[in-house]
Short mmCIF file of C-alpha atoms and ligand atoms in Angstrom, two decimals:
data_model
loop_
_atom_site.label_atom_id
_atom_site.label_comp_id
_atom_site.label_asym_id
_atom_site.label_seq_id
_atom_site.Cartn_x
_atom_site.Cartn_y
_atom_site.Cartn_z
CA UNK A 1 134.25 104.08 98.86
CA UNK A 2 131.48 101.63 98.42
CA UNK A 3 129.06 104.53 97.89
CA UNK A 4 130.98 105.38 94.27
CA UNK A 5 129.56 101.71 93.19
CA UNK A 6 126.35 103.25 93.37
CA UNK A 7 124.08 104.43 89.84
CA UNK A 8 121.68 106.18 91.74
CA UNK A 9 120.13 106.56 95.73
CA UNK A 10 116.70 105.20 95.51
CA UNK A 11 115.42 106.04 98.86
CA UNK A 12 118.13 108.64 100.95
CA UNK A 13 118.75 108.54 104.93
CA UNK A 14 116.61 111.18 105.63
CA UNK A 15 113.31 109.26 103.72
CA UNK A 16 114.48 106.11 105.59
CA UNK A 17 114.67 108.17 108.97
CA UNK A 18 110.88 109.77 108.43
CA UNK A 19 109.17 106.84 106.98
CA UNK A 20 110.46 104.92 110.24
CA UNK A 21 109.43 107.76 112.46
CA UNK A 22 106.01 107.32 110.43
CA UNK A 23 105.70 103.61 110.91
CA UNK A 24 106.68 103.89 114.78
CA UNK A 25 103.46 105.83 115.15
CA UNK A 26 101.20 103.66 113.39
CA UNK A 27 102.43 100.86 114.89
CA UNK A 28 102.06 102.41 118.19
CA UNK A 29 98.41 103.21 117.42
CA UNK A 30 97.69 99.76 115.78
CA UNK A 31 98.90 97.74 119.17
CA UNK A 32 98.46 100.37 121.44
CA UNK A 33 96.15 97.33 123.15
CA UNK A 34 98.43 94.55 122.70
CA UNK A 35 100.61 92.96 125.04
CA UNK A 36 104.31 91.98 124.61
CA UNK A 37 104.75 91.71 120.96
CA UNK A 38 107.86 90.51 119.66
CA UNK A 39 109.18 92.42 116.57
CA UNK A 40 111.17 89.61 114.81
CA UNK A 41 114.17 90.38 112.23
CA UNK A 42 115.01 88.14 109.47
CA UNK A 43 119.13 88.27 109.35
CA UNK A 44 120.74 90.09 107.77
CA UNK A 45 119.01 92.25 105.54
CA UNK A 46 116.46 93.48 108.82
CA UNK A 47 119.42 94.69 110.99
CA UNK A 48 119.46 98.69 110.29
CA UNK A 49 115.92 98.83 109.55
CA UNK A 50 115.04 96.85 112.96
CA UNK A 51 117.16 99.64 114.68
CA UNK A 52 116.03 102.62 113.16
CA UNK A 53 112.52 101.70 113.44
CA UNK A 54 112.36 99.92 117.10
CA UNK A 55 113.49 103.22 118.13
CA UNK A 56 110.41 105.25 116.96
CA UNK A 57 108.10 103.05 118.39
CA UNK A 58 106.99 103.66 122.35
CA UNK A 59 104.75 100.57 123.04
CA UNK A 60 106.63 97.82 125.24
CA UNK A 61 107.75 95.46 122.56
CA UNK A 62 111.02 92.54 122.98
CA UNK A 63 112.89 91.80 119.54
CA UNK A 64 114.66 88.63 118.69
CA UNK A 65 115.86 87.46 115.46
CA UNK A 66 115.56 84.51 112.74
CA UNK A 67 117.87 83.72 110.23
CA UNK A 68 116.37 81.51 106.63
CA UNK A 69 118.79 81.12 103.24
CA UNK A 70 117.60 83.83 100.96
CA UNK A 71 119.81 85.01 97.70
CA UNK A 72 123.14 84.25 96.57
CA UNK A 73 123.74 87.12 94.18
CA UNK A 74 120.90 87.96 92.19
CA UNK A 75 118.69 84.82 91.89
CA UNK A 76 116.08 83.62 94.79
CA UNK A 77 116.67 80.19 95.69
CA UNK A 78 112.75 79.30 95.64
CA UNK A 79 112.06 77.94 99.20
CA UNK A 80 113.45 78.89 102.96
CA UNK A 81 115.50 76.93 105.63
CA UNK A 82 115.58 78.12 108.69
CA UNK A 83 119.59 78.78 109.67
CA UNK A 84 118.97 80.84 113.24
CA UNK A 85 115.97 79.82 114.60
CA UNK A 86 113.94 82.52 117.81
CA UNK A 87 115.08 81.97 121.15
CA UNK A 88 111.50 82.66 122.41
CA UNK A 89 108.40 80.71 122.35
CA UNK A 90 105.68 82.35 120.33
CA UNK A 91 102.83 80.81 121.82
CA UNK A 92 100.26 82.53 121.59
CA UNK A 93 101.77 85.90 120.85
CA UNK A 94 101.33 88.73 118.75
CA UNK A 95 104.29 89.08 116.28
CA UNK A 96 105.63 91.59 113.64
CA UNK A 97 107.85 90.04 111.39
CA UNK A 98 110.68 92.59 110.30
CA UNK A 99 111.75 92.32 106.72
CA UNK A 100 114.23 94.31 104.18
CA UNK A 101 112.39 93.86 101.10
CA UNK A 102 109.62 91.40 100.09
CA UNK A 103 110.58 90.49 96.17
CA UNK A 104 108.80 86.88 95.71
CA UNK A 105 107.11 86.85 98.70
CA UNK A 106 108.10 83.14 99.40
CA UNK A 107 110.08 84.18 102.41
CA UNK A 108 107.33 86.06 103.91
CA UNK A 109 104.81 83.60 102.79
CA UNK A 110 106.90 80.36 103.79
CA UNK A 111 107.34 82.53 107.58
CA UNK A 112 104.11 83.27 108.55
CA UNK A 113 102.66 79.60 108.18
CA UNK A 114 105.93 78.38 110.18
CA UNK A 115 105.05 81.11 113.43
CA UNK A 116 101.38 80.41 112.92
CA UNK A 117 102.15 76.22 113.13
CA UNK A 118 104.84 77.41 116.43
CA UNK A 119 101.19 79.10 117.66
CA UNK A 120 101.59 82.29 117.08
CA UNK A 121 98.36 84.24 117.83
CA UNK A 122 99.11 86.78 115.40
CA UNK A 123 101.66 87.61 112.64
CA UNK A 124 101.69 90.85 110.35
CA UNK A 125 104.93 91.70 108.18
CA UNK A 126 106.70 95.49 108.27
CA UNK A 127 109.19 95.76 105.06
CA UNK A 128 111.45 98.53 104.02
CA UNK A 129 110.79 97.57 100.54
CA UNK A 130 108.48 95.95 98.68
CA UNK A 131 108.82 95.09 94.97
CA UNK A 132 105.07 94.04 93.91
CA UNK A 133 106.31 93.57 90.45
CA UNK A 134 108.25 90.49 91.28
CA UNK A 135 105.50 88.36 93.22
CA UNK A 136 105.12 84.48 92.83
CA UNK A 137 103.27 84.23 96.21
CA UNK A 138 99.95 86.35 96.88
CA UNK A 139 100.72 88.23 99.61
CA UNK A 140 100.98 91.55 101.31
CA UNK A 141 103.12 93.23 103.82
CA UNK A 142 100.93 94.91 106.33
CA UNK A 143 103.66 98.01 106.77
CA UNK A 144 105.48 99.37 103.78
CA UNK A 145 108.67 101.55 103.62
CA UNK A 146 108.80 102.61 100.29
CA UNK A 147 107.85 100.48 97.02
CA UNK A 148 110.37 100.33 94.48
CA UNK A 149 110.65 99.11 90.82
CA UNK A 150 111.95 95.56 89.12
CA UNK A 151 115.81 97.14 90.15
CA UNK A 152 118.10 95.20 92.25
CA UNK A 153 119.06 96.98 95.43
CA UNK A 154 121.77 97.57 97.65
CA UNK A 155 122.28 99.43 100.68
CA UNK A 156 120.80 99.85 104.60
CA UNK A 157 120.85 96.22 104.93
CA UNK A 158 120.54 94.76 101.50
CA UNK A 159 123.18 93.32 100.09
CA UNK A 160 124.95 92.05 97.11
CA UNK A 161 126.83 88.74 97.58
CA UNK A 162 126.83 90.08 101.42
CA UNK A 163 128.97 93.53 100.84
CA UNK A 164 127.01 97.08 100.43
CA UNK A 165 124.98 96.15 103.74
CA UNK A 166 126.70 98.82 105.69
CA UNK A 167 125.33 101.81 103.13
CA UNK A 168 123.05 104.34 105.14
CA UNK A 169 120.55 104.56 102.37
CA UNK A 170 119.12 102.26 99.07
CA UNK A 171 120.30 102.12 95.96
CA UNK A 172 121.68 100.52 92.67
CA UNK A 173 124.96 99.22 91.72
CA UNK A 174 126.46 100.81 88.64
CA UNK A 175 126.20 97.41 85.85
CA UNK A 176 129.64 96.70 85.66
CA UNK A 177 129.40 95.40 88.95
CA UNK A 178 127.20 92.27 88.42
P1 5GP B 201 111.61 87.13 98.68
O1 5GP B 201 111.60 85.66 99.18
O2 5GP B 201 110.45 88.16 98.67
O3 5GP B 201 111.74 86.54 96.79
O4 5GP B 201 112.92 87.31 98.67
C1 5GP B 201 112.96 88.21 100.17
C2 5GP B 201 114.87 88.44 99.97
O5 5GP B 201 115.37 88.29 98.85
C3 5GP B 201 114.92 89.52 100.61
O6 5GP B 201 115.01 89.66 102.42
C4 5GP B 201 116.31 89.43 100.52
O7 5GP B 201 117.27 89.48 101.35
C5 5GP B 201 116.45 89.40 99.20
N1 5GP B 201 115.81 89.92 97.84
C6 5GP B 201 114.89 90.17 97.00
N2 5GP B 201 115.13 91.70 96.43
C7 5GP B 201 116.66 91.96 96.39
C8 5GP B 201 117.19 92.96 95.82
O8 5GP B 201 116.92 93.68 95.10
N3 5GP B 201 118.21 93.40 96.33
C9 5GP B 201 118.79 92.35 97.20
N4 5GP B 201 120.12 93.17 98.18
N5 5GP B 201 118.43 91.48 98.56
C10 5GP B 201 116.68 91.35 97.62
#
């Protein structure tokens, strides 16, 4: 069982579910006057968070996904590359980028610039996790689920070499597995 590979659980299923309800209420409030808001999930890490979050949003939204290059093992590759682009036009639209974690900030920083260049009216970021101690670019997510320490985390979408995304909570792997 993959759960046996964890040293500890950092964020439980219940905590994630409760926080998504709160974030949903907050987004309903902040976007009450907006129309046709597009939630953009960053593959693959955002999938469980996107699913949990959108159930808790009651305004009229659409969803789409993008894939960008990210981590191989535990090291950041630096800048991002688009592997899968959006299907919809984003011209003049309000976007909410849905991320699993903001670490160095390189990904959301590059994505925000790219989406504004493509004509988005507004781009906000909602992330399940935030690791502010590792920031390399001066950028903040607009909505944050949980802040984590400077540790490599897995689960609820987050992987280590493509594994552990299916854990229903967020945790830290035992050292001997790296
Ligand atoms: P950033 O561009 O902010 O450095 O990194 C964003 C991406 O790096 C995330 O979407 C995620 O895929 C990956 N990442 C950053 N920190 C972690 C971590 O602690 N665990 C895992 N599994 N991925 C991470």
